[in-house]
């Protein structure tokens, strides 16, 4: 199985952090907060779509929002495979950073 | 809220993975509605499509970058297929290069024209005061508006003075760009100073501010500050500042500025007189001011002023001053007394439309050639599909090909445009520069347009070609072009030729009108007349002596004085001259002349007589009127009627002159009177007999120099000034001609490509026909017939369009040709001949081919 791209990794993380409550707006907000960049409104959906296709993330509908005629939200949560993938990503990242010599900026 | 609107989001839905499609659509819809409520529907739609376009771009990028190996492969295949089909590639590249080069040049021009007067930092708040079709306003208006209108922050008046003699020591130069101005002009306009203090530069009465190039002209490398220059041979001014030359995209080009108050004082003009209009007034509005409020204020102000002058304000008096934004002067103002000749938005739209059309024709070419090549390409497509290529990849590959071609064409067209720019500059009379770094927006836009052109041109063939079913195309009997595809091609050819024919016939009509105007009998003679401007007072005081001296020569047959020349009489008065009290007074134009004006210019006197020295009463006041004036006034017998000059001079009408075109043929002939007053002449016209023109001119110069040693001697030939009057039309003719030519070339390229294709595709059929005894001519005809039929149909479509367009254009002329059948027939003939030549070369080649070659392949 191929490695996740950086974008996909970030989105996977955002979904996990949401703990079952993650949806489009919250994922976008999380990514914009972490990277400090403005993303295209729809830009999260291609990586997200791939994650869904790979079976790492699944989509569920929320209870109707507490307002008259409130719509249901599309929530995202990790599947079991998704959790496995997260663990792999973390292991990989930790392994990569484990033996990095002390990193001090010269500035 | 409707949750599901799949049809509205069809494009968006295609761009994202089906796994999340529904969620994306809902999110977008929610955000769009949120924006629509807060910012308006338009902003929401803008946001939406911007986002969708961004996603599409990202999608395309990931299609390439997901597998970099494939990208290299696409490129390799694109280059290979370009090299394999040299003729097609060449036709495509030439067509697209021509289209793009045209587009680049026109884009440069249009951008420049649209940028006029936007360089002022406060451009959106600067307005000019106008009235009806005139730009001038009376001197007291500016200060009054500044003091009394709450919306107006500042006002500045400027007055242009041309033909000003400026001297430094014994160097004398005639300046055309001296402006007498209020100091506030430096606050309103953005005029950066190189030297001196803009706040005090116009504060002293003898202050003179120069533009950088003017300063260089007089002082070279010296520091001009504090130096002095003499104006009119008598007034001394001290240079107090130097400002950067005003940019080329400015309607004003000031070379020198001096305080307007000084002019009022030195000429004894009444700066409080509301009766005469001769200054331009510019207003700076407050940032939040409503221009309409200023507009409304004018009517009250004018009524006050009229009452103050003791005049009655008629009930329902509505006509008054108006304001126009400074940024609209260049393209939207068509008034008299404009500072510099303006352009016309209609012309800009027309030329932009031409640019887009030429580019579209090139696009169409690409589509035609690409689909026409479907037969050889179909095998490739089939094989790729068999080994597992998905349709999306094939689409990407074909799009990649068209983008490769367009990038190649873009590179070439930049070179072509750069080479053609000097020529184009002469054509449009601008100094456009080709500088991508100074103009990133435009060149970025051109890149974007090119890519869009590539996509547009490539998208139809891409989907068409990638849609072949492998089983069908790999079968040997597959012959490529299906019926709908060839019908599309034919319609495209039709459209191309229709556009081309519209351009060609428009060129012919413009040429007809130009010819008509040149040949029209204007009612006065133009040849063998030298015109000398009278600028120096010394000349004016010695006119009698100069006239007598000149007439003594045998090569000079007549000398005449006049204020205006017969081809441009623009002064008029609105005084009620008809004696009819009802209705608005009809303006009457006037010219003041000496005794010989009418004779020298061969203007016919149809009743009564010309001014004459033999009638001493003439000197006390005499008038000639034209036939239109007589008709307008409804006089039975105009002769001996009392008439009054605008200044109040009285006299009798001694004769009626035949109507002559004293303005361009745009205007109908209006009422005109000619008043005998040699003293106010500003032109001396000399009729010469051409034996040795330069000797005659030398003699005239010697005569002038006797009285006016300092002023440069200048003259023009009258027929030359006349030729310059129709420059606009001449330019339009060239522009149409050039672009029609380009369109013809591109369309012919496309047609040629199609003919090649058709001949290839039907080579077996032609081989069999030949074996069965068809003649080469018969075969050539057979191959050409289809295309020629389409070109003929194109004519039928193009004629009404061209006729409608040209009829509208001609409406601007009071005296015009009626576009008859000739221009249309000629352009039809031209189009058919070009098409026939293009097609027949290929058809003949096919017809001459040995049938064995084509049949052996079976």
GROMACS .gro file of N, CA, C and O in nm, chain B residues 354-415:
model
  248
  461UNK      N    1  -1.283   4.204  -3.307
  461UNK     CA    2  -1.203   4.148  -3.417
  461UNK      C    3  -1.095   4.057  -3.362
  461UNK      O    4  -1.073   3.946  -3.413
  462UNK      N    5  -1.029   4.100  -3.254
  462UNK     CA    6  -0.922   4.019  -3.196
  462UNK      C    7  -0.976   3.883  -3.154
  462UNK      O    8  -0.917   3.779  -3.183
  463UNK      N    9  -1.090   3.885  -3.086
  463UNK     CA   10  -1.147   3.760  -3.038
  463UNK      C   11  -1.189   3.673  -3.156
  463UNK      O   12  -1.166   3.551  -3.157
  464UNK      N   13  -1.248   3.737  -3.259
  464UNK     CA   14  -1.292   3.660  -3.376
  464UNK      C   15  -1.174   3.593  -3.445
  464UNK      O   16  -1.181   3.474  -3.480
  465UNK      N   17  -1.066   3.668  -3.463
  465UNK     CA   18  -0.951   3.610  -3.531
  465UNK      C   19  -0.897   3.492  -3.450
  465UNK      O   20  -0.862   3.387  -3.505
  466UNK      N   21  -0.895   3.509  -3.317
  466UNK     CA   22  -0.848   3.400  -3.232
  466UNK      C   23  -0.942   3.279  -3.243
  466UNK      O   24  -0.897   3.164  -3.249
  467UNK      N   25  -1.072   3.307  -3.247
  467UNK     CA   26  -1.169   3.198  -3.259
  467UNK      C   27  -1.152   3.124  -3.390
  467UNK      O   28  -1.160   3.001  -3.395
  468UNK      N   29  -1.128   3.201  -3.496
  468UNK     CA   30  -1.107   3.136  -3.626
  468UNK      C   31  -0.989   3.040  -3.617
  468UNK      O   32  -0.993   2.928  -3.668
  469UNK      N   33  -0.884   3.086  -3.548
  469UNK     CA   34  -0.766   3.000  -3.533
  469UNK      C   35  -0.801   2.875  -3.451
  469UNK      O   36  -0.754   2.765  -3.482
  470UNK      N   37  -0.881   2.893  -3.347
  470UNK     CA   38  -0.925   2.780  -3.265
  470UNK      C   39  -1.001   2.679  -3.351
  470UNK      O   40  -0.978   2.557  -3.342
  471UNK      N   41  -1.094   2.732  -3.428
  471UNK     CA   42  -1.176   2.648  -3.513
  471UNK      C   43  -1.088   2.567  -3.607
  471UNK      O   44  -1.109   2.447  -3.628
  472UNK      N   45  -0.985   2.632  -3.659
  472UNK     CA   46  -0.890   2.563  -3.744
  472UNK      C   47  -0.834   2.442  -3.675
  472UNK      O   48  -0.824   2.334  -3.730
  473UNK      N   49  -0.792   2.465  -3.552
  473UNK     CA   50  -0.729   2.357  -3.477
  473UNK      C   51  -0.827   2.241  -3.462
  473UNK      O   52  -0.793   2.126  -3.485
  474UNK      N   53  -0.950   2.276  -3.422
  474UNK     CA   54  -1.050   2.171  -3.404
  474UNK      C   55  -1.070   2.093  -3.532
  474UNK      O   56  -1.074   1.970  -3.532
  475UNK      N   57  -1.085   2.167  -3.641
  475UNK     CA   58  -1.110   2.101  -3.770
  475UNK      C   59  -0.998   2.008  -3.806
  475UNK      O   60  -1.019   1.894  -3.844
  476UNK      N   61  -0.877   2.060  -3.795
  476UNK     CA   62  -0.763   1.979  -3.837
  476UNK      C   63  -0.749   1.857  -3.747
  476UNK      O   64  -0.717   1.748  -3.792
  477UNK      N   65  -0.775   1.877  -3.617
  477UNK     CA   66  -0.756   1.765  -3.524
  477UNK      C   67  -0.860   1.655  -3.549
  477UNK      O   68  -0.826   1.537  -3.553
  478UNK      N   69  -0.986   1.695  -3.567
  478UNK     CA   70  -1.086   1.590  -3.590
  478UNK      C   71  -1.066   1.527  -3.726
  478UNK      O   72  -1.092   1.409  -3.746
  479UNK      N   73  -1.017   1.608  -3.820
  479UNK     CA   74  -0.997   1.553  -3.953
  479UNK      C   75  -0.889   1.446  -3.951
  479UNK      O   76  -0.889   1.355  -4.032
  480UNK      N   77  -0.799   1.458  -3.855
  480UNK     CA   78  -0.692   1.360  -3.847
  480UNK      C   79  -0.735   1.236  -3.771
  480UNK      O   80  -0.653   1.152  -3.735
  481UNK      N   81  -0.864   1.225  -3.746
  481UNK     CA   82  -0.909   1.117  -3.658
  481UNK      C   83  -0.879   0.979  -3.713
  481UNK      O   84  -0.859   0.886  -3.637
  482UNK      N   85  -0.873   0.966  -3.844
  482UNK     CA   86  -0.849   0.832  -3.898
  482UNK      C   87  -0.717   0.774  -3.851
  482UNK      O   88  -0.715   0.670  -3.788
  483UNK      N   89  -0.604   0.841  -3.882
  483UNK     CA   90  -0.478   0.783  -3.831
  483UNK      C   91  -0.474   0.777  -3.678
  483UNK      O   92  -0.424   0.682  -3.621
  484UNK      N   93  -0.530   0.881  -3.613
  484UNK     CA   94  -0.520   0.882  -3.467
  484UNK      C   95  -0.607   0.774  -3.403
  484UNK      O   96  -0.580   0.731  -3.292
  485UNK      N   97  -0.713   0.735  -3.474
  485UNK     CA   98  -0.807   0.642  -3.410
  485UNK      C   99  -0.739   0.508  -3.378
  485UNK      O  100  -0.767   0.447  -3.277
  486UNK      N  101  -0.646   0.469  -3.465
  486UNK     CA  102  -0.576   0.343  -3.439
  486UNK      C  103  -0.496   0.354  -3.310
  486UNK      O  104  -0.497   0.266  -3.226
  487UNK      N  105  -0.430   0.467  -3.294
  487UNK     CA  106  -0.351   0.489  -3.172
  487UNK      C  107  -0.441   0.482  -3.050
  487UNK      O  108  -0.409   0.415  -2.951
  488UNK      N  109  -0.557   0.549  -3.061
  488UNK     CA  110  -0.650   0.551  -2.949
  488UNK      C  111  -0.695   0.410  -2.916
  488UNK      O  112  -0.695   0.368  -2.801
  489UNK      N  113  -0.729   0.336  -3.022
  489UNK     CA  114  -0.777   0.201  -3.002
  489UNK      C  115  -0.673   0.117  -2.929
  489UNK      O  116  -0.703   0.050  -2.831
  490UNK      N  117  -0.550   0.127  -2.975
  490UNK     CA  118  -0.445   0.045  -2.916
  490UNK      C  119  -0.423   0.084  -2.769
  490UNK      O  120  -0.409  -0.001  -2.682
  491UNK      N  121  -0.422   0.214  -2.745
  491UNK     CA  122  -0.403   0.259  -2.607
  491UNK      C  123  -0.513   0.206  -2.517
  491UNK      O  124  -0.488   0.165  -2.403
  492UNK      N  125  -0.633   0.205  -2.571
  492UNK     CA  126  -0.745   0.157  -2.489
  492UNK      C  127  -0.730   0.009  -2.462
  492UNK      O  128  -0.755  -0.039  -2.351
  493UNK      N  129  -0.688  -0.065  -2.564
  493UNK     CA  130  -0.674  -0.208  -2.549
  493UNK      C  131  -0.572  -0.240  -2.440
  493UNK      O  132  -0.591  -0.327  -2.358
  494UNK      N  133  -0.463  -0.163  -2.435
  494UNK     CA  134  -0.363  -0.192  -2.333
  494UNK      C  135  -0.394  -0.123  -2.201
  494UNK      O  136  -0.311  -0.115  -2.113
  495UNK      N  137  -0.515  -0.067  -2.189
  495UNK     CA  138  -0.560  -0.027  -2.057
  495UNK      C  139  -0.567   0.120  -2.026
  495UNK      O  140  -0.584   0.159  -1.912
  496UNK      N  141  -0.555   0.207  -2.129
  496UNK     CA  142  -0.566   0.349  -2.100
  496UNK      C  143  -0.711   0.384  -2.067
  496UNK      O  144  -0.802   0.331  -2.129
  497UNK      N  145  -0.729   0.467  -1.965
  497UNK     CA  146  -0.863   0.511  -1.934
  497UNK      C  147  -0.897   0.633  -2.019
  497UNK      O  148  -0.809   0.702  -2.068
  498UNK      N  149  -1.024   0.661  -2.033
  498UNK     CA  150  -1.065   0.772  -2.119
  498UNK      C  151  -1.006   0.904  -2.068
  498UNK      O  152  -0.958   0.985  -2.144
  499UNK      N  153  -1.006   0.921  -1.936
  499UNK     CA  154  -0.953   1.043  -1.878
  499UNK      C  155  -0.809   1.065  -1.919
  499UNK      O  156  -0.767   1.177  -1.950
  500UNK      N  157  -0.731   0.957  -1.923
  500UNK     CA  158  -0.590   0.972  -1.961
  500UNK      C  159  -0.578   1.014  -2.106
  500UNK      O  160  -0.492   1.095  -2.142
  501UNK      N  161  -0.664   0.958  -2.189
  501UNK     CA  162  -0.658   0.994  -2.331
  501UNK      C  163  -0.695   1.141  -2.350
  501UNK      O  164  -0.632   1.214  -2.427
  502UNK      N  165  -0.799   1.182  -2.278
  502UNK     CA  166  -0.838   1.324  -2.285
  502UNK      C  167  -0.721   1.410  -2.244
  502UNK      O  168  -0.685   1.506  -2.312
  503UNK      N  169  -0.656   1.371  -2.134
  503UNK     CA  170  -0.542   1.449  -2.087
  503UNK      C  171  -0.432   1.451  -2.193
  503UNK      O  172  -0.368   1.554  -2.215
  504UNK      N  173  -0.415   1.338  -2.260
  504UNK     CA  174  -0.310   1.333  -2.362
  504UNK      C  175  -0.339   1.428  -2.478
  504UNK      O  176  -0.253   1.505  -2.520
  505UNK      N  177  -0.464   1.428  -2.526
  505UNK     CA  178  -0.496   1.516  -2.639
  505UNK      C  179  -0.493   1.662  -2.597
  505UNK      O  180  -0.447   1.748  -2.672
  506UNK      N  181  -0.542   1.689  -2.476
  506UNK     CA  182  -0.533   1.827  -2.427
  506UNK      C  183  -0.386   1.868  -2.416
  506UNK      O  184  -0.349   1.979  -2.451
  507UNK      N  185  -0.304   1.774  -2.368
  507UNK     CA  186  -0.161   1.801  -2.358
  507UNK      C  187  -0.105   1.839  -2.494
  507UNK      O  188  -0.025   1.933  -2.506
  508UNK      N  189  -0.149   1.769  -2.597
  508UNK     CA  190  -0.100   1.800  -2.731
  508UNK      C  191  -0.140   1.941  -2.772
  508UNK      O  192  -0.058   2.018  -2.823
  509UNK      N  193  -0.267   1.974  -2.749
  509UNK     CA  194  -0.309   2.107  -2.796
  509UNK      C  195  -0.240   2.215  -2.713
  509UNK      O  196  -0.205   2.320  -2.765
  510UNK      N  197  -0.217   2.187  -2.583
  510UNK     CA  198  -0.148   2.288  -2.503
  510UNK      C  199  -0.002   2.302  -2.549
  510UNK      O  200   0.052   2.412  -2.555
  511UNK      N  201   0.060   2.190  -2.587
  511UNK     CA  202   0.196   2.198  -2.639
  511UNK      C  203   0.200   2.287  -2.763
  511UNK      O  204   0.285   2.376  -2.775
  512UNK      N  205   0.107   2.262  -2.854
  512UNK     CA  206   0.103   2.343  -2.977
  512UNK      C  207   0.080   2.489  -2.943
  512UNK      O  208   0.146   2.578  -2.997
  513UNK      N  209  -0.012   2.514  -2.850
  513UNK     CA  210  -0.046   2.652  -2.823
  513UNK      C  211   0.073   2.722  -2.757
  513UNK      O  212   0.099   2.840  -2.781
  514UNK      N  213   0.148   2.649  -2.673
  514UNK     CA  214   0.263   2.713  -2.609
  514UNK      C  215   0.368   2.746  -2.713
  514UNK      O  216   0.431   2.853  -2.710
  515UNK      N  217   0.385   2.655  -2.808
  515UNK     CA  218   0.478   2.681  -2.918
  515UNK      C  219   0.432   2.806  -2.994
  515UNK      O  220   0.511   2.898  -3.020
  516UNK      N  221   0.301   2.808  -3.025
  516UNK     CA  222   0.246   2.922  -3.099
  516UNK      C  223   0.258   3.050  -3.017
  516UNK      O  224   0.287   3.157  -3.070
  517UNK      N  225   0.239   3.038  -2.884
  517UNK     CA  226   0.249   3.157  -2.799
  517UNK      C  227   0.389   3.215  -2.805
  517UNK      O  228   0.408   3.336  -2.823
  518UNK      N  229   0.489   3.125  -2.794
  518UNK     CA  230   0.627   3.172  -2.802
  518UNK      C  231   0.652   3.245  -2.932
  518UNK      O  232   0.703   3.357  -2.935
  519UNK      N  233   0.610   3.182  -3.044
  519UNK     CA  234   0.630   3.243  -3.174
  519UNK      C  235   0.553   3.375  -3.186
  519UNK      O  236   0.604   3.474  -3.237
  520UNK      N  237   0.429   3.376  -3.133
  520UNK     CA  238   0.348   3.495  -3.152
  520UNK      C  239   0.404   3.611  -3.071
  520UNK      O  240   0.393   3.727  -3.112
  521UNK      N  241   0.466   3.582  -2.957
  521UNK     CA  242   0.530   3.691  -2.881
  521UNK      C  243   0.640   3.755  -2.965
  521UNK      O  244   0.653   3.877  -2.971
  522UNK      N  245   0.717   3.669  -3.032
  522UNK     CA  246   0.823   3.721  -3.118
  522UNK      C  247   0.762   3.803  -3.231
  522UNK      O  248   0.806   3.915  -3.260
   0.00000   0.00000   0.00000
